[in-house]
Coordinates of C-alpha atoms in Angstrom, one line a residue:
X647 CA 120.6 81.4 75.6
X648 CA 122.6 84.1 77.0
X649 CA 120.2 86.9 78.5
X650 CA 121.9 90.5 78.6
X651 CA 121.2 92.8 81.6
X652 CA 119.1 95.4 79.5
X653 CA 115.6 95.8 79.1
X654 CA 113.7 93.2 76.3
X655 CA 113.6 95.1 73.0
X656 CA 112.5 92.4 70.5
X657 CA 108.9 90.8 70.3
X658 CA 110.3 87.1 69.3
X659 CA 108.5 84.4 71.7
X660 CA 110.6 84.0 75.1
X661 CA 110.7 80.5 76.7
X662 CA 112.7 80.8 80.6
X663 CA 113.5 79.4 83.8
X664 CA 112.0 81.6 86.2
X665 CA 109.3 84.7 85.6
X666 CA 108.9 87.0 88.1
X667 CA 105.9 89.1 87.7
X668 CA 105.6 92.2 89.9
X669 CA 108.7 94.6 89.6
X670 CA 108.4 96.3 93.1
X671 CA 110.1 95.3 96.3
X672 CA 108.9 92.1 96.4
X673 CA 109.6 90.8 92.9
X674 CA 113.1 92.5 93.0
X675 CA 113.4 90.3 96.3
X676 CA 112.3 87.3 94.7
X677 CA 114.2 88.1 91.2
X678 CA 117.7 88.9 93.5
X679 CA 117.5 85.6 95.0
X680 CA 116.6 83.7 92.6
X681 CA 119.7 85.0 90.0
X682 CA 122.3 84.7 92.5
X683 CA 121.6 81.0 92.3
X684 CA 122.3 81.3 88.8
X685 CA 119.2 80.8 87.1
X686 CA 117.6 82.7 84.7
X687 CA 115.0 85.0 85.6
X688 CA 112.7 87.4 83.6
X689 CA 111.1 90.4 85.1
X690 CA 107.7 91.4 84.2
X691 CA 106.6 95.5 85.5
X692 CA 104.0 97.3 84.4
X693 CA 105.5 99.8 86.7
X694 CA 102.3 100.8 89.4
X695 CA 104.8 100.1 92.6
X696 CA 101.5 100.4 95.6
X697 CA 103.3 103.3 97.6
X698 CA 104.2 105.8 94.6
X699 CA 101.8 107.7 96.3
X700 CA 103.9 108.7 98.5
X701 CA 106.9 110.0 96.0
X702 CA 104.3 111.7 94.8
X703 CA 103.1 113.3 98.1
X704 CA 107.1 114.1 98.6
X705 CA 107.2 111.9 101.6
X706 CA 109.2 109.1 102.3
X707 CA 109.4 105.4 103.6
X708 CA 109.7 104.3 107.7
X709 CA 110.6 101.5 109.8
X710 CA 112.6 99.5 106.8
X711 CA 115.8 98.7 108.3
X712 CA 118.7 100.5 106.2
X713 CA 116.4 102.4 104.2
X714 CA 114.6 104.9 106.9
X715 CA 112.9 108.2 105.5
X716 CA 114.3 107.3 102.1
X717 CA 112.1 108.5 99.4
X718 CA 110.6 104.8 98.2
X719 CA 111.3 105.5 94.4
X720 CA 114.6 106.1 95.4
X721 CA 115.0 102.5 96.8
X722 CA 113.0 100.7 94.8
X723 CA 115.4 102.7 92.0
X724 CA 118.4 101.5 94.0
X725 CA 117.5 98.1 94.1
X726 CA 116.8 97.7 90.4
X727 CA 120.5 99.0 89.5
X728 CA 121.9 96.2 92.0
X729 CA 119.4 93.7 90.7
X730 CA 120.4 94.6 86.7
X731 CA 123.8 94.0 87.6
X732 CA 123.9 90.3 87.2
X733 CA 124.0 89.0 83.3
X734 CA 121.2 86.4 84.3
X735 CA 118.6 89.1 84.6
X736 CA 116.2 90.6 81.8
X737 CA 113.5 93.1 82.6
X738 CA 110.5 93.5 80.5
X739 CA 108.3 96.5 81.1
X740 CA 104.2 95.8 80.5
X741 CA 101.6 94.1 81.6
X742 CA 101.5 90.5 81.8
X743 CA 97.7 89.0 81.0
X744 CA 96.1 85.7 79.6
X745 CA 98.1 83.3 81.9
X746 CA 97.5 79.8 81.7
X747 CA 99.1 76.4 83.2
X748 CA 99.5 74.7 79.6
X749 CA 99.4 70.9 79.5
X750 CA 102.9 70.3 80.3
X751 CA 103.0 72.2 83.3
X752 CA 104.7 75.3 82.0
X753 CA 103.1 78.6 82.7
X754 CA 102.6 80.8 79.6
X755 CA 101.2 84.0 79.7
X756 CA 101.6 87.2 77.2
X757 CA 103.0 90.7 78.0
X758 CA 102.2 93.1 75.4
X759 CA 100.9 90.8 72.7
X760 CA 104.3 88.7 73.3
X761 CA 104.4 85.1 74.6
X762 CA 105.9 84.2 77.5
X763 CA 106.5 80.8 78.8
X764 CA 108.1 79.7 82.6
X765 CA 109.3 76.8 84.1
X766 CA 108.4 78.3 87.4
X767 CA 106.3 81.8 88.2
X768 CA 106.8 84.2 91.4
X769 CA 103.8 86.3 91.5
X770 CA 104.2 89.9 93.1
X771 CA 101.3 91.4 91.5
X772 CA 100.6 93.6 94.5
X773 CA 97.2 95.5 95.2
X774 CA 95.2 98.1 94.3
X775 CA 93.6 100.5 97.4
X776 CA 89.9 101.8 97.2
X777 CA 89.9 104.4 99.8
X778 CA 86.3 105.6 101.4
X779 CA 84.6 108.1 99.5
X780 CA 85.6 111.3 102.1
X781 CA 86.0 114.6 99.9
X782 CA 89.3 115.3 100.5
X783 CA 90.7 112.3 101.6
X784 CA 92.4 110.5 98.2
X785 CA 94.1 114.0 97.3
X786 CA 96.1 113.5 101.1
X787 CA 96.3 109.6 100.6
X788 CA 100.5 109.2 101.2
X789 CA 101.4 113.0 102.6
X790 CA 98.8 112.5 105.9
X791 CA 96.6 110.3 105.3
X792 CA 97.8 106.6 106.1
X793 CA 97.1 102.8 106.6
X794 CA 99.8 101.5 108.7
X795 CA 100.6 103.1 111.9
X796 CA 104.0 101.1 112.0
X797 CA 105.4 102.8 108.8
X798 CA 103.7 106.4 109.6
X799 CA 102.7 106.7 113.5
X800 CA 106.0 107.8 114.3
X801 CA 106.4 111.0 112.5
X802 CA 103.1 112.3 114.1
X803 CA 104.9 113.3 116.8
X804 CA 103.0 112.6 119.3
X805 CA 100.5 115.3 118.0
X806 CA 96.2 114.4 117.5
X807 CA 95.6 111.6 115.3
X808 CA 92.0 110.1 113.7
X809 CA 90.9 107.2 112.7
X810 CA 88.4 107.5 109.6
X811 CA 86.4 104.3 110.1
X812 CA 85.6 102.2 106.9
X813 CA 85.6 98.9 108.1
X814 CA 85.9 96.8 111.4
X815 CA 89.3 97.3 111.7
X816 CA 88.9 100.7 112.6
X817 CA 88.8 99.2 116.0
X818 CA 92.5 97.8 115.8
X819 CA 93.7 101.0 114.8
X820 CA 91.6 103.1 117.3
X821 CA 93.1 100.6 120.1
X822 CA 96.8 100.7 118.3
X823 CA 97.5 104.5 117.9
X824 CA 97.2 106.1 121.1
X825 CA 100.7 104.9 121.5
X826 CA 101.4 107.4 118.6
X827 CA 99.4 110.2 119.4
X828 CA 95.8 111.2 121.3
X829 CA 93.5 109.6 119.0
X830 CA 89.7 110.3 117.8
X831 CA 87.9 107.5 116.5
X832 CA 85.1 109.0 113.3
X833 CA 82.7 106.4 113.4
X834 CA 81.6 108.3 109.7
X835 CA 78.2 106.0 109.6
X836 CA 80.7 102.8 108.5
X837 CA 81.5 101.6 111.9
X838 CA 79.3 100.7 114.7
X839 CA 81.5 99.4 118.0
X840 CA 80.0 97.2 120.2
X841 CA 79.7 97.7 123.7
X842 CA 82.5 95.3 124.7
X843 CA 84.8 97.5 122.0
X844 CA 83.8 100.9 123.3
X845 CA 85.1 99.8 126.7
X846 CA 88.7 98.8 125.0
X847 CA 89.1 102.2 123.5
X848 CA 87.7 104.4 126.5
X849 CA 90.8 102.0 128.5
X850 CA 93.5 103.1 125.7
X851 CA 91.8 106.9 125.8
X852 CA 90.6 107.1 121.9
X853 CA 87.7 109.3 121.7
X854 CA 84.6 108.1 119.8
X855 CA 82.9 110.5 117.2
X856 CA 79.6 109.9 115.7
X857 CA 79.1 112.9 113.8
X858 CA 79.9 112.3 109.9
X859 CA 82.4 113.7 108.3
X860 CA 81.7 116.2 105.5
X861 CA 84.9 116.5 103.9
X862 CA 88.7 116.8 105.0
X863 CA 90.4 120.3 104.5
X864 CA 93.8 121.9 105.3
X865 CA 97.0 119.0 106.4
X866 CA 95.0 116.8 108.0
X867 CA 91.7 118.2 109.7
X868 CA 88.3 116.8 109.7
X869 CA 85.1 119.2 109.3
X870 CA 82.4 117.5 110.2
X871 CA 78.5 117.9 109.4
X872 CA 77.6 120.0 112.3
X873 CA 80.0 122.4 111.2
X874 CA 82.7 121.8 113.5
X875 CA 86.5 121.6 112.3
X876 CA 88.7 119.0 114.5
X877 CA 92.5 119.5 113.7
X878 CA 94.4 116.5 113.2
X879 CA 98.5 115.9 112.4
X880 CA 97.4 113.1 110.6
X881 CA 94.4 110.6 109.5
X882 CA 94.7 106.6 109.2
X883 CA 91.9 104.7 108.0
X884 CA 91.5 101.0 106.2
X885 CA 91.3 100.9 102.4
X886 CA 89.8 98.1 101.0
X887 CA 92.4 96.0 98.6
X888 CA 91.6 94.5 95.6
X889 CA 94.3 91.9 93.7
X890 CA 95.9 94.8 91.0
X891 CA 96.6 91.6 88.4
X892 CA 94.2 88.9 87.2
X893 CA 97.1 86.5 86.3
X894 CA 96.6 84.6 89.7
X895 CA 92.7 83.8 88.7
X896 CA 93.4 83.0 85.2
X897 CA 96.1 80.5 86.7
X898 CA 93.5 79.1 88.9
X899 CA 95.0 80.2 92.2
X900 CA 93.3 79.5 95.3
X901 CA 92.4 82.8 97.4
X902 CA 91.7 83.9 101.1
X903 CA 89.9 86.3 102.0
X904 CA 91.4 89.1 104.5
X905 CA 90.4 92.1 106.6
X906 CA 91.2 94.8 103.5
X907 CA 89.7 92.5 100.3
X908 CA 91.0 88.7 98.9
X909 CA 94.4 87.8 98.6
X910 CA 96.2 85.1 96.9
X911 CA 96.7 81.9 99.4
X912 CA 100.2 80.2 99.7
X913 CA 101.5 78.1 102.0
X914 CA 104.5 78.7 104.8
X915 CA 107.3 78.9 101.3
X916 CA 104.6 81.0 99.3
X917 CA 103.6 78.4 97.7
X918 CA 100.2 79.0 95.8
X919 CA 97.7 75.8 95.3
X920 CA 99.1 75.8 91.2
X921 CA 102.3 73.7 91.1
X922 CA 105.1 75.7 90.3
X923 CA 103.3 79.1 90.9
X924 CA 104.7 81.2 93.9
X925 CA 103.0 84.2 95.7
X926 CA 104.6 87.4 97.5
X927 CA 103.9 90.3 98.8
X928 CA 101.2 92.4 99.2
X929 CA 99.0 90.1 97.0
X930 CA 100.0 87.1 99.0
X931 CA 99.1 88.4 102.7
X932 CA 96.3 90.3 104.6
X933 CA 98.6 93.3 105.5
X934 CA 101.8 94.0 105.2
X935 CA 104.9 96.4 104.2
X936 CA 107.8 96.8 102.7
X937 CA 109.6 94.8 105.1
X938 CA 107.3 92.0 104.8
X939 CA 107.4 92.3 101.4
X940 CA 110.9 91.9 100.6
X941 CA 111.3 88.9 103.4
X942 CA 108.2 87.1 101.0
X943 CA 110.0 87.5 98.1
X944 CA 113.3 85.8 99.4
X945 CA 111.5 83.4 100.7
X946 CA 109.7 82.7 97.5
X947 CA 112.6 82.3 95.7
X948 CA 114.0 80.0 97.9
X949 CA 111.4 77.9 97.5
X950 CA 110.8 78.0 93.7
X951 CA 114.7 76.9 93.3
X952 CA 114.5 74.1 95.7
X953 CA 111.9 72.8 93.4
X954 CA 113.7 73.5 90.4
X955 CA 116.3 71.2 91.8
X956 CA 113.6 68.3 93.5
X957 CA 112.5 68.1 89.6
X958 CA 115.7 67.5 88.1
X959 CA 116.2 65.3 90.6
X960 CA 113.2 63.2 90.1

């Protein structure tokens, strides 16, 4: 069957060599790798790319190499064009759902009431971020209010920084940014620092404050309960994750839990404990970026084609 580069238009039951599902960077990744070895691949979007957020916010992506302060619609746009310009490739937008390994091995699954059936599955579902319940804080989530000091640290400048704690980790990233900026620590009644912790951040110079925060106003600034108003370039604190697909549970997929929420376990080829079921990106690691993400994807490509080939060989 010949697959034409456009999107799917008909409803008629698709049978195929590769599925990716997940159209962001990581799928693209995994989708680009996997076509250039001449297979064919279907890609599956529902379209929620994790950091639209910031497009929306009117910011723009750091720290991946080639694509620095780029708007990330832009590049995830970009990369679609390249990856549509191979004939193997067909790109199906909805939602994929009721997966299941059927008794020959093949993974079926429906998008939009239509039946889908693969050889072999990628996985790049991605995640979905619950933010803590700060008034003020979701409406600035992507513009100044941040998770990863690696793709946003920089562009503080060097100015005052907070930490909103929501979890333990608030302690990494109290003990990571001063490199970025002087930092302030908001305990917010959701972190308590042990003794042995304080010390660490009173070495690296982050302030500790106890007071709780009563909302966050203005770019980036922090009123707190007693009243007082604490002006900050920009805010980091730790979302917790939560898979944004069930197609990895209903396939039976074994899962790990990490410092944000669960993710999906593979192994060092993102392989998932379901033969012929491959995990990337951000619903495959702990943490991670775009970077990451795209180096996941390759990787399980790779290793979904070399299997491809061990079966034939068999």
């Amino acid at each position: 069957m010949t697959i034409a580069t456009a999107s799917v238009s008909d409803r008629a039951p698709l049978d195929i060599d590769f599925a990716v599902i997940g159209g962001s960077y990581a799928g693209m990744s995994a989708a680009l790798q996997l076509v250039r070895a001449r297979r064919r691949v279907l890609v599956v979007d529902a379209g929620q790319r994790r950091n639209r957020c910031v497009d929306e916010a009117g910011g723009t992506a750091h720290g991946f190499l080639g694509q620095d302060h780029r708007p990330p619609g832009q590049i995830a746009a970009d990369a679609r064009a390249q990856l549509m310009r191979y004939p193997g490739v067909q790109w199906l937008a909805g939602t994929a759902e009721d997966a299941q390994v059927q008794p020959d091995g093949r993974l079926g699954f429906r998008v939009e009431g239509r039946s889908i059936v693969a050889r072999r599955l990628v996985l790049a579902t991605g995640v979905r971020d619950t933010l803590p319940p700060v008034p003020g804080l979701s409406e600035r989530w992507g513009r100044s209010v941040f998770h990863c000091p690696y793709c946003h640290g920089y562009e503080m400048d060097g100015g005052p920084v907070g930490v909103i704690g929501a979890a333990p980790t608030a302690q990494h990233q109290g003990w990571m940014l001063p490199d970025w900026g002087d930092t302030t620590l908001f305990l917010n009644d959701a972190y308590a620092p042990t003794d042995e912790e304080r010390a660490q951040l009173a070495q690296r110079g982050t302030r500790i404050e106890a007071v709780p925060i009563d909302r966050i106003e203005g770019e980036a600034d922090v009123v707190l309960r007693d009243g007082r108003r604490i002006a900050m370039k920009g805010l980091f604190t730790q979302p917790r994750t939560q898979l944004a697909s069930p197609v990895a549970a209903q396939l039976g997929c074994a899962m790990a839990d990490g410092p944000m929420g669960p993710h999906i376990q593979v192994d060092a080829v993102q392989q998932t404990s379901v033969a012929n079921v491959f995990a990337c990106g951000d619903a495959a690691r702990a943490a991670g970026n775009v970077t990451l993400a795209v180096a996941d994807g390759a990787m399980a490509a790779m290793a979904a084609h070399r299997a491809s080939m061990l079966d034939a060989r068999a």
